[in-house]
Coordinates of C-alpha atoms (C1' of nucleotides) in Angstrom, one line a residue:
Chain T
M1 CA 120.0 112.5 108.9
L2 CA 121.7 111.1 105.8
S3 CA 124.7 113.2 104.9
T4 CA 126.1 113.3 101.4
G5 CA 129.4 114.4 102.7
S6 CA 132.5 112.2 102.2
T7 CA 132.3 111.0 105.8
A8 CA 131.7 107.5 104.7
Q9 CA 133.0 105.6 107.6
S10 CA 130.7 102.9 109.0
N11 CA 130.8 99.3 107.9
F12 CA 129.6 100.4 104.6
A13 CA 133.0 101.8 103.9
A14 CA 134.5 98.4 103.9
V15 CA 132.1 97.2 101.3
A16 CA 132.5 100.3 99.3
M17 CA 136.3 99.9 99.2
M18 CA 136.1 96.4 97.8
K19 CA 133.7 97.2 95.2
P20 CA 132.9 100.9 94.8
Q21 CA 130.0 100.4 92.5
L22 CA 127.4 98.2 93.9
E23 CA 124.8 97.4 91.3
T24 CA 122.3 95.3 93.1
L25 CA 120.9 95.3 96.6
D26 CA 122.1 91.7 96.9
E27 CA 125.7 92.8 96.8
L28 CA 125.1 95.1 99.7
F29 CA 124.5 92.1 101.9
A30 CA 127.1 89.9 100.3
A31 CA 129.8 90.7 102.7
V32 CA 127.8 89.9 105.8
P33 CA 127.8 86.5 107.4
R34 CA 124.6 84.5 107.3
E35 CA 122.5 83.8 110.3
T36 CA 120.4 80.7 110.7
L37 CA 116.8 80.4 112.0
D38 CA 115.2 77.1 112.9
I39 CA 111.6 76.4 111.9
G40 CA 109.3 78.6 113.9
A41 CA 112.0 80.9 115.2
G42 CA 111.3 84.6 115.2
L43 CA 113.5 87.1 113.5
F44 CA 111.9 90.1 115.2
W45 CA 108.6 91.1 116.7
E46 CA 106.1 93.8 116.1
G47 CA 107.0 96.6 118.4
D48 CA 110.7 95.8 118.6
R49 CA 113.1 98.6 117.9
A50 CA 113.7 98.5 114.1
Q51 CA 117.5 98.5 114.0
H52 CA 118.2 96.1 111.1
I53 CA 117.3 95.4 107.6
F54 CA 117.4 91.7 106.5
E55 CA 117.8 89.9 103.3
V56 CA 116.5 86.3 103.1
S57 CA 119.1 84.2 101.4
E58 CA 117.4 80.9 101.9
G59 CA 114.1 79.5 103.1
V60 CA 110.7 81.1 103.7
L61 CA 109.6 83.7 106.3
R62 CA 106.2 84.7 107.3
I63 CA 105.3 88.3 108.1
F64 CA 102.3 88.8 110.4
K65 CA 100.3 91.0 112.8
I66 CA 98.2 89.9 115.7
I67 CA 95.2 91.8 116.9
G68 CA 93.7 91.9 120.3
D69 CA 92.0 88.6 120.9
G70 CA 94.5 86.5 119.2
R71 CA 93.5 86.8 115.6
R72 CA 96.5 86.5 113.4
V73 CA 96.9 88.0 109.9
I74 CA 99.8 86.9 107.7
T75 CA 100.5 89.8 105.4
G76 CA 103.1 88.1 103.3
F77 CA 105.5 85.2 102.8
L78 CA 109.2 86.1 101.9
Y79 CA 111.5 84.0 99.8
A80 CA 115.1 84.0 99.0
G81 CA 116.1 87.4 97.6
D82 CA 113.4 89.3 99.4
M83 CA 114.2 92.0 102.0
V84 CA 112.6 92.4 105.4
G85 CA 112.3 95.1 107.9
L86 CA 112.4 98.0 105.4
T87 CA 110.9 100.9 107.3
L88 CA 111.8 104.3 108.5
R89 CA 109.8 104.0 111.7
D90 CA 111.6 103.3 114.9
V91 CA 109.8 100.1 115.6
Y92 CA 108.8 97.1 113.4
L93 CA 105.2 97.1 112.4
Y94 CA 104.9 93.3 112.1
S95 CA 106.6 90.2 113.3
A96 CA 108.7 87.8 111.2
E97 CA 109.1 84.0 111.8
A98 CA 110.7 81.2 109.9
V99 CA 108.3 78.9 108.1
T100 CA 111.2 76.7 107.0
P101 CA 114.8 76.7 108.1
V102 CA 116.0 80.2 107.0
K103 CA 119.2 81.9 106.4
V104 CA 119.4 85.7 106.5
R105 CA 121.9 88.4 106.4
R106 CA 121.5 91.6 108.3
L107 CA 122.6 95.2 108.0
T108 CA 122.1 97.9 110.5
K109 CA 119.5 100.4 109.3
K110 CA 122.1 103.1 109.4
A111 CA 124.5 101.1 107.2
F112 CA 121.8 100.4 104.8
Q113 CA 120.7 104.0 104.6
D114 CA 124.2 105.2 104.1
A115 CA 124.7 102.7 101.3
I116 CA 121.5 103.8 99.6
E117 CA 122.3 107.4 100.1
H118 CA 125.7 107.0 98.4
S119 CA 124.7 104.8 95.6
P120 CA 122.7 106.3 92.7
E121 CA 122.7 102.8 91.3
L122 CA 120.9 101.3 94.2
R123 CA 118.3 103.9 94.8
P124 CA 116.0 103.1 91.9
R125 CA 116.3 99.5 92.7
L126 CA 115.1 100.1 96.3
F127 CA 112.3 102.3 94.9
A128 CA 111.3 99.6 92.5
L129 CA 111.3 97.0 95.2
M130 CA 109.0 99.1 97.4
C131 CA 106.7 99.7 94.4
D132 CA 106.5 96.0 93.9
E133 CA 105.6 95.5 97.5
M134 CA 102.8 98.1 97.2
A135 CA 101.5 96.4 94.1
A136 CA 101.5 93.0 95.9
A137 CA 99.7 94.6 98.9
Q138 CA 97.0 96.0 96.7
D139 CA 96.5 92.7 95.0
Q140 CA 96.1 91.1 98.4
M141 CA 93.5 93.7 99.3
V142 CA 91.5 92.8 96.2
L143 CA 91.8 89.1 97.2
L144 CA 90.7 89.7 100.8
S145 CA 88.0 92.2 99.9
R146 CA 86.1 90.5 97.1
K147 CA 87.3 87.0 96.3
S148 CA 85.6 83.8 97.2
A149 CA 87.4 81.0 99.1
E150 CA 88.1 79.1 95.9
E151 CA 89.4 82.2 94.2
R152 CA 91.6 83.0 97.1
V153 CA 93.1 79.5 97.2
C154 CA 93.6 79.4 93.4
S155 CA 95.2 82.9 93.5
F156 CA 97.6 81.7 96.2
L157 CA 98.6 78.6 94.2
M158 CA 99.2 80.7 91.1
L159 CA 101.2 83.3 93.1
T160 CA 103.3 80.7 94.8
A161 CA 103.9 78.8 91.6
R162 CA 105.1 82.0 89.9
R163 CA 107.4 82.7 92.8
M164 CA 109.0 79.4 92.6
Q165 CA 109.8 79.7 88.9
G166 CA 113.4 79.7 88.1
D167 CA 114.0 78.6 91.6
R168 CA 112.9 75.1 92.0
Q169 CA 109.8 74.9 89.9
V170 CA 110.1 71.5 88.3
G171 CA 107.5 71.3 85.6
R172 CA 104.1 72.2 87.0
T173 CA 104.7 71.6 90.6
V174 CA 103.9 74.1 93.3
Q175 CA 105.7 73.8 96.6
L176 CA 103.7 75.0 99.7
P177 CA 106.1 74.9 102.6
M178 CA 103.7 76.6 105.0
S179 CA 101.0 74.9 107.1
R180 CA 97.3 75.1 106.3
Q181 CA 96.9 77.4 109.2
D182 CA 99.5 79.7 107.7
M183 CA 97.6 79.6 104.4
A184 CA 94.4 80.3 106.2
D185 CA 95.8 83.3 108.0
Y186 CA 97.2 84.7 104.8
L187 CA 94.0 84.2 102.8
G188 CA 91.6 85.4 105.5
L189 CA 89.9 82.0 105.8
T190 CA 89.8 79.2 108.3
I191 CA 91.9 76.1 108.2
E192 CA 88.8 74.0 107.4
T193 CA 87.8 76.2 104.5
V194 CA 91.2 76.0 103.0
S195 CA 91.3 72.2 103.4
R196 CA 87.8 71.8 101.9
T197 CA 88.6 74.0 99.0
I198 CA 91.8 72.2 98.2
T199 CA 89.9 68.9 98.3
K200 CA 87.4 70.2 95.8
L201 CA 90.1 71.4 93.5
I202 CA 91.7 67.9 93.6
A203 CA 88.4 66.2 93.0
R204 CA 88.0 68.3 89.8
G205 CA 91.5 67.5 88.7
V206 CA 92.6 71.1 88.7
I207 CA 95.5 70.2 91.0
V208 CA 97.0 66.8 91.9
P209 CA 98.5 66.2 95.3
N210 CA 102.1 65.5 95.4
G211 CA 102.8 65.0 99.1
R212 CA 101.0 67.3 101.5
H213 CA 103.0 70.3 100.8
A214 CA 103.2 70.2 97.0
F215 CA 100.8 70.0 94.2
D216 CA 101.0 69.4 90.5
I217 CA 98.9 71.7 88.4
G218 CA 96.6 69.4 86.4
K219 CA 94.7 72.1 84.5
P220 CA 96.7 75.4 84.5
G221 CA 94.2 77.2 82.3
K222 CA 91.4 76.2 84.6
L223 CA 93.4 77.3 87.7
L224 CA 94.1 80.6 86.2
A225 CA 90.4 81.1 85.3
L226 CA 89.4 80.3 88.9
C227 CA 91.6 83.1 90.3
G228 CA 88.8 85.6 89.6
D229 CA 91.1 88.1 88.1
G230 CA 89.2 87.7 84.9
D231 CA 91.3 89.8 82.7
S232 CA 92.3 88.3 79.4
Y233 CA 93.6 84.8 79.5
E234 CA 90.1 83.6 80.3
D235 CA 89.8 81.3 77.3
I236 CA 87.5 79.1 79.4
G237 CA 85.2 81.7 80.6
E238 CA 82.0 82.5 78.9
R239 CA 81.2 86.0 80.4
G240 CA 80.3 88.3 77.6
A241 CA 81.2 91.8 76.6
K242 CA 83.1 93.6 79.3
T243 CA 82.0 97.2 79.7
R244 CA 85.4 98.7 79.8
Q245 CA 84.4 102.3 80.5
A246 CA 85.4 104.9 77.9
V247 CA 88.6 106.8 78.8
W248 CA 88.1 110.1 80.3
P249 CA 88.6 113.0 77.8
H250 CA 91.1 114.7 79.9
Chain F
M1 CA 100.0 120.9 106.0
L2 CA 98.4 122.1 102.8
S3 CA 100.0 124.5 100.6
T4 CA 97.5 127.4 100.4
G5 CA 97.5 129.9 97.6
S6 CA 99.8 132.3 99.3
T7 CA 102.5 129.8 100.2
A8 CA 102.3 128.4 96.7
Q9 CA 103.2 131.8 95.6
S10 CA 106.2 132.2 97.7
N11 CA 107.4 128.7 96.9
F12 CA 107.1 129.5 93.2
A13 CA 109.4 132.4 93.8
A14 CA 111.9 130.1 95.5
V15 CA 111.8 127.7 92.6
A16 CA 112.1 130.5 90.1
M17 CA 115.3 131.6 91.8
M18 CA 116.4 128.1 91.4
K19 CA 116.9 127.6 95.0
P20 CA 118.5 124.1 95.0
Q21 CA 117.3 123.0 98.4
L22 CA 113.7 122.0 98.5
E23 CA 112.9 120.7 101.9
T24 CA 109.5 119.2 101.6
L25 CA 107.7 117.3 98.8
D26 CA 105.0 119.9 98.9
E27 CA 107.4 122.5 97.6
L28 CA 108.2 120.4 94.6
F29 CA 104.7 120.8 93.3
A30 CA 104.2 124.4 94.5
A31 CA 105.2 125.9 91.2
V32 CA 102.8 123.9 89.1
P33 CA 99.4 125.2 88.3
R34 CA 96.4 123.4 89.9
E35 CA 94.0 121.4 87.8
T36 CA 90.4 120.9 88.8
L37 CA 88.4 117.7 88.7
D38 CA 84.6 117.6 89.0
I39 CA 82.8 115.1 91.2
G40 CA 83.2 111.6 89.7
A41 CA 85.9 112.7 87.1
G42 CA 88.8 110.3 86.6
L43 CA 92.4 111.4 87.0
F44 CA 93.8 108.3 85.4
W45 CA 92.9 104.7 84.8
E46 CA 94.4 101.4 85.6
G47 CA 96.5 100.5 82.6
D48 CA 97.2 104.0 81.5
R49 CA 100.8 104.9 80.8
A50 CA 102.1 106.2 84.1
Q51 CA 103.6 109.5 83.1
H52 CA 102.8 111.8 86.0
I53 CA 102.9 112.0 89.7
F54 CA 100.1 114.0 91.4
E55 CA 99.7 115.8 94.6
V56 CA 96.2 116.4 95.9
S57 CA 95.9 119.9 97.1
E58 CA 92.1 119.9 97.8
G59 CA 89.3 117.5 97.9
V60 CA 89.1 113.7 98.1
L61 CA 90.1 111.1 95.6
R62 CA 89.3 107.4 95.6
I63 CA 91.9 104.8 94.3
F64 CA 90.4 101.6 93.1
K65 CA 90.8 98.4 91.1
I66 CA 88.1 96.5 89.2
I67 CA 88.3 92.8 88.6
G68 CA 86.7 90.8 85.9
D69 CA 83.0 90.7 86.6
G70 CA 82.7 94.2 87.8
R71 CA 83.7 93.8 91.4
R72 CA 85.3 97.1 92.5
V73 CA 87.8 97.4 95.4
I74 CA 88.7 100.8 96.7
T75 CA 92.2 100.5 98.1
G76 CA 92.3 104.0 99.5
F77 CA 91.0 107.5 99.8
L78 CA 93.4 110.4 99.3
Y79 CA 93.2 113.7 101.0
A80 CA 94.9 117.1 100.6
G81 CA 98.6 116.6 100.9
D82 CA 98.7 113.0 99.7
M83 CA 100.5 111.9 96.6
V84 CA 99.1 109.8 93.8
G85 CA 100.6 107.8 91.0
L86 CA 103.9 107.0 92.8
T87 CA 105.2 104.0 90.8
L88 CA 108.2 102.9 88.8
R89 CA 106.1 100.8 86.5
D90 CA 105.2 102.1 83.1
V91 CA 101.4 101.8 83.7
Y92 CA 99.3 102.8 86.6
L93 CA 98.1 99.8 88.7
Y94 CA 94.8 101.4 89.7
S95 CA 92.4 104.1 88.8
A96 CA 91.8 107.4 90.5
E97 CA 88.5 109.3 90.6
A98 CA 87.3 112.4 92.4
V99 CA 84.9 111.8 95.3
T100 CA 84.5 115.5 95.8
P101 CA 85.6 118.4 93.6
V102 CA 89.3 118.0 93.6
K103 CA 92.4 120.1 92.8
V104 CA 95.6 118.5 92.0
R105 CA 99.1 119.5 90.7
R106 CA 101.0 117.2 88.4
L107 CA 104.7 116.6 87.7
T108 CA 106.0 114.4 85.0
K109 CA 107.5 111.2 86.4
K110 CA 110.9 112.2 85.0
A111 CA 110.8 115.7 86.6
F112 CA 109.9 114.0 89.9
Q113 CA 112.6 111.4 89.7
D114 CA 115.2 114.1 88.8
A115 CA 114.1 116.2 91.7
I116 CA 114.4 113.3 94.1
E117 CA 117.6 112.1 92.6
H118 CA 119.2 115.6 93.1
S119 CA 117.8 116.3 96.6
P120 CA 119.2 114.5 99.6
E121 CA 116.6 116.3 101.6
L122 CA 113.7 114.9 99.8
R123 CA 114.7 111.3 99.5
P124 CA 114.1 110.4 103.1
R125 CA 110.8 112.1 103.0
L126 CA 109.7 110.1 100.0
F127 CA 110.9 106.9 101.7
A128 CA 109.0 107.8 104.8
L129 CA 105.9 108.4 102.7
M130 CA 106.1 105.1 101.1
C131 CA 106.6 103.4 104.4
D132 CA 103.5 105.1 105.7
E133 CA 101.6 103.8 102.7
M134 CA 102.8 100.3 103.3
A135 CA 101.8 100.5 107.0
A136 CA 98.3 101.7 105.9
A137 CA 98.1 98.9 103.4
Q138 CA 98.9 96.3 106.1
D139 CA 96.3 97.7 108.5
Q140 CA 93.8 97.5 105.7
M141 CA 94.7 93.8 105.1
V142 CA 94.1 93.2 108.8
L143 CA 90.7 94.9 108.5
L144 CA 89.7 92.9 105.4
S145 CA 91.1 89.7 106.7
R146 CA 89.8 89.4 110.2
K147 CA 87.5 92.1 111.2
S148 CA 83.7 92.0 111.5
A149 CA 81.4 94.4 109.7
E150 CA 81.0 96.5 112.9
E151 CA 84.8 96.6 113.5
R152 CA 85.4 97.6 109.9
V153 CA 82.9 100.5 110.0
C154 CA 84.2 101.7 113.4
S155 CA 87.8 101.4 112.1
F156 CA 86.9 103.5 109.1
L157 CA 85.2 106.1 111.2
M158 CA 88.2 106.4 113.5
L159 CA 90.6 106.5 110.6
T160 CA 88.7 109.2 108.8
A161 CA 88.2 111.2 112.0
R162 CA 91.9 111.1 112.6
R163 CA 92.6 112.2 109.0
M164 CA 90.4 115.2 109.3
Q165 CA 92.1 116.4 112.5
G166 CA 93.6 119.8 112.2
D167 CA 92.0 120.1 108.9
R168 CA 88.3 120.7 109.5
Q169 CA 87.5 118.5 112.4
V170 CA 85.2 120.6 114.4
G171 CA 84.9 119.0 117.8
R172 CA 84.0 115.3 117.5
T173 CA 82.6 115.5 114.0
V174 CA 83.6 113.0 111.2
Q175 CA 83.0 114.0 107.7
L176 CA 82.4 111.2 105.2
P177 CA 82.3 112.8 101.8
M178 CA 82.0 109.5 100.0
S179 CA 78.9 107.5 99.2
R180 CA 77.9 104.3 101.1
Q181 CA 78.8 102.4 98.0
D182 CA 82.3 103.8 98.2
M183 CA 82.5 102.9 101.9
A184 CA 81.3 99.4 101.1
D185 CA 83.9 98.9 98.4
Y186 CA 86.6 100.1 100.7
L187 CA 85.6 98.0 103.6
G188 CA 84.9 94.8 101.7
L189 CA 81.2 94.8 102.6
T190 CA 77.9 95.5 100.8
I191 CA 76.1 98.8 100.9
E192 CA 73.3 97.2 102.9
T193 CA 75.7 95.9 105.5
V194 CA 77.3 99.3 105.9
S195 CA 74.0 101.0 106.3
R196 CA 72.7 98.5 108.8
T197 CA 75.9 98.7 110.9
I198 CA 75.7 102.5 110.9
T199 CA 72.1 102.3 112.0
K200 CA 73.0 100.1 114.9
L201 CA 75.9 102.4 116.0
I202 CA 73.4 105.3 116.0
A203 CA 70.9 103.3 118.0
R204 CA 73.5 102.6 120.6
G205 CA 74.5 106.3 120.7
V206 CA 78.1 105.5 119.7
I207 CA 77.7 108.0 116.8
V208 CA 75.1 110.7 116.2
P209 CA 74.0 111.5 112.6
N210 CA 74.7 115.0 111.5
G211 CA 73.4 115.1 108.0
R212 CA 73.9 112.0 105.9
H213 CA 77.6 112.5 105.3
A214 CA 78.8 113.5 108.8
F215 CA 78.5 112.1 112.3
D216 CA 79.3 113.3 115.7
I217 CA 81.1 110.8 117.8
G218 CA 78.8 110.3 120.8
K219 CA 81.1 107.8 122.7
P220 CA 84.7 108.0 121.5
G221 CA 85.9 105.4 123.9
K222 CA 83.3 103.0 122.8
L223 CA 84.0 103.6 119.2
L224 CA 87.7 103.0 119.7
A225 CA 87.0 99.8 121.6
L226 CA 84.8 98.6 118.7
C227 CA 87.6 98.9 116.2
G228 CA 88.8 95.5 117.2
D229 CA 92.4 96.6 117.4
G230 CA 92.1 95.6 121.0
D231 CA 95.2 97.2 122.4
S232 CA 94.5 98.8 125.7
Y233 CA 91.9 101.5 126.0
E234 CA 89.1 99.0 125.7
D235 CA 87.8 98.8 129.3
I236 CA 85.2 101.4 128.6
G237 CA 82.7 99.0 127.1
E238 CA 80.7 96.5 129.0
R239 CA 81.4 93.3 127.0
G240 CA 82.1 91.5 130.3
A241 CA 84.0 88.3 130.1
K242 CA 85.8 88.7 126.9
T243 CA 88.3 85.9 126.7
R244 CA 91.2 88.2 126.3
Q245 CA 93.6 85.5 124.9
A246 CA 97.2 85.8 126.0
V247 CA 98.5 89.0 124.6
W248 CA 101.8 88.4 122.8
P249 CA 103.4 85.3 121.4
H250 CA 106.7 86.2 122.9
Chain Q
dC1 C1' 103.2 51.9 120.6
dG2 C1' 101.2 56.1 122.0
dA3 C1' 101.0 60.9 122.0
dA4 C1' 100.9 65.1 119.6
dC5 C1' 100.4 67.7 115.7
dC6 C1' 98.5 68.4 111.3
dG7 C1' 95.1 67.8 108.1
dT8 C1' 90.4 66.2 106.6
dT9 C1' 85.5 65.5 106.9
dG10 C1' 80.7 66.2 108.7
dA11 C1' 76.9 68.8 110.7
dA12 C1' 75.0 72.9 112.6
dA13 C1' 75.1 77.8 113.3
dG14 C1' 76.1 82.6 112.1
dC15 C1' 77.1 86.6 109.7
dA16 C1' 77.0 88.9 105.7
dT17 C1' 74.9 88.9 101.2
dT18 C1' 71.1 88.9 98.0
dC19 C1' 66.7 90.2 96.5
dA20 C1' 63.2 93.4 97.1
dA21 C1' 60.5 97.0 98.9
dC22 C1' 60.3 101.4 100.8
dC23 C1' 61.9 105.9 102.4
dT24 C1' 64.1 110.6 101.9
dC25 C1' 65.7 114.4 99.9
dG26 C1' 66.9 117.5 96.0
dG27 C1' 65.9 118.9 91.7
dT28 C1' 62.7 119.8 87.9
dG29 C1' 59.0 121.0 85.3
dG30 C1' 54.2 121.8 84.8
Chain L
dC1 C1' 53.8 126.1 94.4
dC2 C1' 53.7 121.5 94.4
dA3 C1' 53.6 117.0 92.3
dC4 C1' 56.8 114.0 90.3
dC5 C1' 61.0 111.7 89.7
dG6 C1' 65.5 109.7 90.4
dA7 C1' 69.5 108.8 93.0
dG8 C1' 71.1 107.5 97.2
dG9 C1' 70.0 105.3 101.5
dT10 C1' 67.4 102.3 104.8
dT11 C1' 65.0 98.3 106.2
dG12 C1' 63.1 93.4 105.9
dA13 C1' 63.2 88.5 104.8
dA14 C1' 65.4 84.6 102.8
dT15 C1' 69.5 82.5 101.1
dG16 C1' 74.2 81.0 101.2
dC17 C1' 79.0 80.9 102.0
dT18 C1' 82.1 80.5 105.5
dT19 C1' 82.7 79.6 110.2
dT20 C1' 82.3 76.9 114.3
dC21 C1' 82.2 72.8 116.8
dA22 C1' 83.3 68.1 116.8
dA23 C1' 85.1 63.8 115.4
dC24 C1' 88.3 61.2 112.8
dG25 C1' 92.5 59.8 110.0
dG26 C1' 97.4 60.0 109.2
dT27 C1' 102.2 60.9 110.1
dT28 C1' 106.1 61.7 112.9
dC29 C1' 108.9 61.0 116.8
dG30 C1' 110.2 59.9 121.5

DNA sequence: CGAACCGTTGAAAGCATTCAACCTCGGTGG
DNA sequence: CCACCGAGGTTGAATGCTTTCAACGGTTCG
């Protein structure tokens, strides 16, 4: 499938000739022209033949699955720098749509695989990326499995705030480019519950509205405590001794 | 699928001769002695330094995270042939315990990485494995996000039945080695809800108890329809005028 | 200006949880 | 041998959080 031989034709060759030692996955896509997606436009659909790998270079994408009777589950939001469509299967397992105007670059799966296969630099980076994705997926399972509506919304605000850092996070502002419906479908709630929860957080001064799709974080410590992750940091909390089980003697 | 004692033997020979072309990830572990875990014993804990990669060669393991106030979320069950501890981070992101008596083999992370790095055969296999894991994680997000208690339990039964296939699935029997509490923590429900749901499924003849930790599937078609994945197959049930919303958004 | 979309708010209903009691089955010890 | 016990599992009733149904407010755009 992926030969190590010196038969490095394919469009990867062009890239390799210009700069034989790619060091980041970004650079892999650098030579490709950017494509534009309007708000709401689809990049690909669940079930489509998976022929390309994409890199988001601007904007926000939502990744989702739909089950039988129309229920939608958003499994993630992707920001600039994230990669989409990473799979070995022959079809995509989810759909991708633009939440905001989006710019992406695409590589054929084959080109991407060749590049990875030929670059000992890139492989650990790809591996790390997939590990991060798994970690995020597990955190999301925790959220969906055991967190209350308030904890879910607070976790989402914190996550998004963290993501924006270095990007455009001015002070303590969180940008939420997606609709309430998107948030609901990501958090496993209804649009009404999301709305009500946000209203309550505002009333308590935890967050301060700044337009409908941005909030200033009024009480960062409180917000963090309300995430329900309750590990360290919880200066505000009162919950007593935590029974951290003894380590297994083996 | 599993490496039995005898194949382990021959693989060991292959490795001993320094045969450079391993073809499956299984073989990587074949030369390593197996370790035994009693029921309930931990393999590693969330936060431990991640120094090893494990392969389950026998039994069932549960993977879980615990948040602040004792809430536990089981993110997966691992069966013979599955790998555990796959991460590039320096600490494990979850804990692993034995549900049944378990046998595992371990490789240091470094040894594993070296093997992968030197084997063009193995890399795509590892990649595929991680893709499968992501796919499973996303299915679980769908389950936790939008499925009813009944749909969750049925999905779990189907999943487990499928996993057992070829292994020890005799006829239409599903083995559930884990406790109801484990099931609840995996499905994002309480133990009582799991119990009640199972009772109802039995009453309807969808499943037939066969000891407390095994069920015969009385009505496979019905069970499948009740999973809520609602793609084809679901004409078996009665559930008359189900407002089958337009199928696909494109 | 009105229509459509998005978001908020209110009231009622529903599904899962919580609290509590009871059952069942192995294991144990008198 | 059998009574007792404890863990795991089941069942019942009440509570509660989120959902559902419905109406209203606000903003954007033709």
